[in-house]
PDB file of C-alpha atoms in Angstrom:
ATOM      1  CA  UNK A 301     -81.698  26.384   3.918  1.00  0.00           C
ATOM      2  CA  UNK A 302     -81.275  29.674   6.047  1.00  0.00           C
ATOM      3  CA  UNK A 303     -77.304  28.460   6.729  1.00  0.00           C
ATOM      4  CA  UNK A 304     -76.377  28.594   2.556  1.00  0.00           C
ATOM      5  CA  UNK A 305     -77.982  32.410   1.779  1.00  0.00           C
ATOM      6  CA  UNK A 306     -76.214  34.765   2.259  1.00  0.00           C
ATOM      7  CA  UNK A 307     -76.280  37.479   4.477  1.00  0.00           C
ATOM      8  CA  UNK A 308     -77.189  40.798   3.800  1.00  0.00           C
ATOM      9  CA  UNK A 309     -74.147  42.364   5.003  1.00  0.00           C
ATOM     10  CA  UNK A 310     -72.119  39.897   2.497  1.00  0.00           C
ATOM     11  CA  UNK A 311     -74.219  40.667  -0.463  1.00  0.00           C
ATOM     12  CA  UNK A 312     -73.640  44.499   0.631  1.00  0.00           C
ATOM     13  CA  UNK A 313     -69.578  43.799   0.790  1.00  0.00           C
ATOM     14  CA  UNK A 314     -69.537  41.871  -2.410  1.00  0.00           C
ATOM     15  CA  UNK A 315     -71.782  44.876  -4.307  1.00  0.00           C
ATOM     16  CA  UNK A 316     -69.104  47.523  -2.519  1.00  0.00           C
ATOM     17  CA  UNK A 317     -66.163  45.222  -4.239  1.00  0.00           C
ATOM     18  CA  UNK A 318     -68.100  45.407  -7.732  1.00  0.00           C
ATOM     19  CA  UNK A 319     -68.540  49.218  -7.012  1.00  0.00           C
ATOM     20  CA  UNK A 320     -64.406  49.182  -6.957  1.00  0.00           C
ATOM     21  CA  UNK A 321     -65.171  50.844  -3.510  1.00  0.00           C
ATOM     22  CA  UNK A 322     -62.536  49.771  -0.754  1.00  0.00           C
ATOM     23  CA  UNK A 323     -61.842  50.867   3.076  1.00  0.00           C
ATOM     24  CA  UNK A 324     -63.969  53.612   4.431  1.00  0.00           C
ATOM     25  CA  UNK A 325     -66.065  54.234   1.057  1.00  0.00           C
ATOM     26  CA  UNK A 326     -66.797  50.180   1.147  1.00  0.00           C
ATOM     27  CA  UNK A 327     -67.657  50.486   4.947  1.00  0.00           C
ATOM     28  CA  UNK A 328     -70.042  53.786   4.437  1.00  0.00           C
ATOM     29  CA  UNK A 329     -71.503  52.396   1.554  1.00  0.00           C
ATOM     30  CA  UNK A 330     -72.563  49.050   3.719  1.00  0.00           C
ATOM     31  CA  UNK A 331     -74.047  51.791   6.414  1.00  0.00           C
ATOM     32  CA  UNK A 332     -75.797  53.474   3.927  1.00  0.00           C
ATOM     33  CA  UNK A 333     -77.754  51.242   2.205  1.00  0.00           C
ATOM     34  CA  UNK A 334     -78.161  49.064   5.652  1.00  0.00           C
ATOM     35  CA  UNK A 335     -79.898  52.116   6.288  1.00  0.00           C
ATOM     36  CA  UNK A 336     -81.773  52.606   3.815  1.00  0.00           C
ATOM     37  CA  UNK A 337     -83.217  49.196   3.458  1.00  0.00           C
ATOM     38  CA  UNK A 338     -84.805  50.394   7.099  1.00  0.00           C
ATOM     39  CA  UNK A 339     -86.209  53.610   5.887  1.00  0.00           C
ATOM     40  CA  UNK A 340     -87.533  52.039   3.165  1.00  0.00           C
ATOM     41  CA  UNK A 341     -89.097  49.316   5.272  1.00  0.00           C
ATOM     42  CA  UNK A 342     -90.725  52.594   7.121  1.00  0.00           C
ATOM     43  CA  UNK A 343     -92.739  53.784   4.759  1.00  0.00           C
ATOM     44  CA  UNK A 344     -94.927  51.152   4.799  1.00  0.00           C
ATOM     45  CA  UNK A 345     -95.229  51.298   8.564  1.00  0.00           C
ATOM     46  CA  UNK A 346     -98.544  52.546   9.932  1.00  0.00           C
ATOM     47  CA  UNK A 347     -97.933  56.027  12.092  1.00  0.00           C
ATOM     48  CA  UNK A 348     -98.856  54.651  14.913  1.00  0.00           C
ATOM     49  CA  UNK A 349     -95.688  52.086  15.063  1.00  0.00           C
ATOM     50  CA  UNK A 350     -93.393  54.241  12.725  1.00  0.00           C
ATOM     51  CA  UNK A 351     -91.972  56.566  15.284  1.00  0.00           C
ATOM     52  CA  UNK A 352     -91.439  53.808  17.915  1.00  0.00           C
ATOM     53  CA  UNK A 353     -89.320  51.655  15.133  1.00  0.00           C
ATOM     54  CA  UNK A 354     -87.444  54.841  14.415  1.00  0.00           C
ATOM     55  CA  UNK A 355     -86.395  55.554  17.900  1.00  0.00           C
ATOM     56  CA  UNK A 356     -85.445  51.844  18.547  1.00  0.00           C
ATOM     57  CA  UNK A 357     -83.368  51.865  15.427  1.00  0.00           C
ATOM     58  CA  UNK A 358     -81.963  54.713  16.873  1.00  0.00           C
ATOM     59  CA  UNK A 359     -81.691  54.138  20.466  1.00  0.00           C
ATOM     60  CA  UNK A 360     -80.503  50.126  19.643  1.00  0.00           C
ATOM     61  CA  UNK A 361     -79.170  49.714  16.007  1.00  0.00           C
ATOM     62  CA  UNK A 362     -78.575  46.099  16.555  1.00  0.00           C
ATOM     63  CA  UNK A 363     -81.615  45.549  19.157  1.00  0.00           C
ATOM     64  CA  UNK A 364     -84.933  44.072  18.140  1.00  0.00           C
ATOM     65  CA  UNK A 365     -87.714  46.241  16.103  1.00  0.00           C
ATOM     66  CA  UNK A 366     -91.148  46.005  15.344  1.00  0.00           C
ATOM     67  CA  UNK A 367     -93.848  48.128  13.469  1.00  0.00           C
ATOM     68  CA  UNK A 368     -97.011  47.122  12.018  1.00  0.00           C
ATOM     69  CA  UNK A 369     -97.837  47.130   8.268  1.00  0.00           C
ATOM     70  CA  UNK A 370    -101.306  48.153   7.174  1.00  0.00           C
ATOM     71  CA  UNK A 371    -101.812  47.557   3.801  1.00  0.00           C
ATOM     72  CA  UNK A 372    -106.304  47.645   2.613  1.00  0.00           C
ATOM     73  CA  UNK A 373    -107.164  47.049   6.346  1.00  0.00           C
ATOM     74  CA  UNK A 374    -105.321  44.145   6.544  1.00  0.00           C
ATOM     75  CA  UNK A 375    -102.581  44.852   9.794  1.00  0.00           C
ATOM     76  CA  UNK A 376     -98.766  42.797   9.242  1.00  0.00           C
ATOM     77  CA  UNK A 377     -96.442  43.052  11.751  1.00  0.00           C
ATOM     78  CA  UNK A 378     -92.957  43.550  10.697  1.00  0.00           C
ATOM     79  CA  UNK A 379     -90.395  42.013  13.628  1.00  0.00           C
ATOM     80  CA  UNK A 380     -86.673  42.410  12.664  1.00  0.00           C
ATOM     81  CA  UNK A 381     -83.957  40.618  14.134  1.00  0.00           C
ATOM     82  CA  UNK A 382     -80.603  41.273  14.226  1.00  0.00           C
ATOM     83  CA  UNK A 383     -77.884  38.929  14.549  1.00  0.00           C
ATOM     84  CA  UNK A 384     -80.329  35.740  14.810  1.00  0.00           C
ATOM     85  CA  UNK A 385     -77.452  33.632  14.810  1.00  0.00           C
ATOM     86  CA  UNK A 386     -76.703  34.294  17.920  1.00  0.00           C
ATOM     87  CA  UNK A 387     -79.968  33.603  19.431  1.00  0.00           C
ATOM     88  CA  UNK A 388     -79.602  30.007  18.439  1.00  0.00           C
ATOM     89  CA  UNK A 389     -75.791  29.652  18.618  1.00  0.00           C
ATOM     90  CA  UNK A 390     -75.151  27.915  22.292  1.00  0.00           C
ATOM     91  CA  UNK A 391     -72.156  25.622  21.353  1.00  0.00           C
ATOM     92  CA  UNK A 392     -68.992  26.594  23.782  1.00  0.00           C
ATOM     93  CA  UNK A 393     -71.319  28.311  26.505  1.00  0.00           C
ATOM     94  CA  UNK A 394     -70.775  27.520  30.454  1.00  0.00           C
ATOM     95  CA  UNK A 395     -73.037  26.728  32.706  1.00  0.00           C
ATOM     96  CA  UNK A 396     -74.180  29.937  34.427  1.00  0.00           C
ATOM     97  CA  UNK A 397     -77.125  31.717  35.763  1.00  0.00           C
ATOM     98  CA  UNK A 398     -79.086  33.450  33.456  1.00  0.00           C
ATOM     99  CA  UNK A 399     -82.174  33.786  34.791  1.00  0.00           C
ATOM    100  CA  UNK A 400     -82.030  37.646  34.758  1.00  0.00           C
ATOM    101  CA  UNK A 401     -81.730  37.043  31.172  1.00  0.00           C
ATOM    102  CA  UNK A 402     -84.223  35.168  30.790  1.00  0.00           C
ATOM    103  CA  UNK A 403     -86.643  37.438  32.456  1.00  0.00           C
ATOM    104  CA  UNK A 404     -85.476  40.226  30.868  1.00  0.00           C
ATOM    105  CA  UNK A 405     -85.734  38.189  27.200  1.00  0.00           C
ATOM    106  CA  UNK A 406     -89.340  37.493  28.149  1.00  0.00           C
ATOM    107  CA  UNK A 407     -89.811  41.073  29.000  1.00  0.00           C
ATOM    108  CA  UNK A 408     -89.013  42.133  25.679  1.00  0.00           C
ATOM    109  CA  UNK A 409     -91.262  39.259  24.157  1.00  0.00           C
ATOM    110  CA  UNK A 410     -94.570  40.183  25.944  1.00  0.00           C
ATOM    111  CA  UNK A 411     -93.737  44.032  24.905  1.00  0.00           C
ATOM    112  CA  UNK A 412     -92.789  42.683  21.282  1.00  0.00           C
ATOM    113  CA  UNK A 413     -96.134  40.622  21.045  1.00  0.00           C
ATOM    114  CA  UNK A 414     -98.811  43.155  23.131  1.00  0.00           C
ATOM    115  CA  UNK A 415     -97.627  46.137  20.558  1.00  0.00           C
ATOM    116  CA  UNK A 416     -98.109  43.346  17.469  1.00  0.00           C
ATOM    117  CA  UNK A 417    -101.560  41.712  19.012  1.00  0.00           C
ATOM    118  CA  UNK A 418    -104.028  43.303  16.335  1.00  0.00           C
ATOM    119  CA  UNK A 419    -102.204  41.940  13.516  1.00  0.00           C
ATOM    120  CA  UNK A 420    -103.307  39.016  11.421  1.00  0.00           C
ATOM    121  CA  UNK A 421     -99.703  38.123  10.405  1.00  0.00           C
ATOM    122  CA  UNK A 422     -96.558  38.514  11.000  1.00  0.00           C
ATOM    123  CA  UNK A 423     -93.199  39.133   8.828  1.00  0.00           C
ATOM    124  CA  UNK A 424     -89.776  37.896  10.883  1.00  0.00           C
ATOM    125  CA  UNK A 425     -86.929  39.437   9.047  1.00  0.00           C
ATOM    126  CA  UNK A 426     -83.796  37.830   9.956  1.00  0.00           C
ATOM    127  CA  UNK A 427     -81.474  39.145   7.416  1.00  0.00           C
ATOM    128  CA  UNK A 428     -78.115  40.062   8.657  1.00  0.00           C
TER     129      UNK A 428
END
């Protein structure tokens, strides 16, 4: 059950509590190994998708990324997204138009799926 793990950024607060770190040190040490979870999923990024998921990450820390794994030949692509609980969260919301959303949401989908089309598989990382 997705709903009962939890999230990343809790596991990361409760190890900064054991780590008797508090305030900023708590907060830098979330960033930090946030951050290095992503570099780490880099190196296994082949070099043609590496420096496009770096320059996302940089450009939209809590946007979307992609990257394709090649491990023996055999091409994984690697789609991480944040927040996913707000992509399926619509309780509350008014009716409005959001058709420029949606278009825009479908842009991002055909880019996301062109730029992973040579893959056999594909990894969704929705940690948080």
């Amino acid at each position: 059950n997705f709903e009962a793990k939890p999230t990343l950024l809790k596991r990361l607060e409760r190890e900064a509590v054991d780590l008797n770190l508090t305030g900023e040190l708590a907060e830098k040490y979330i960033e930090t190994q946030t951050n290095q979870l992503q570099m780490t999923i880099t190196q296994y990024l082949d070099q043609e998708t590496k420096q496009d998921f770096i320059m996302r990450k940089l450009q939209s820390p809590n946007g979307p990324n992609w990257g394709v794994i090649n491990t023996g030949g055999q091409h994984t692509g690697y789609l991480k997204l944040y927040h996913f609980e707000n992509f399926i969260d619509v309780a509350g919301i008014e009716r409005q138009d959001i058709s420029y959303a949606n278009a825009a949401f479908n842009d991002l989908l055909d880019e996301i799926f062109t730029d992973l089309s040579r893959t056999n598989q594909l990894i969704i990382d929705i940690r948080d």
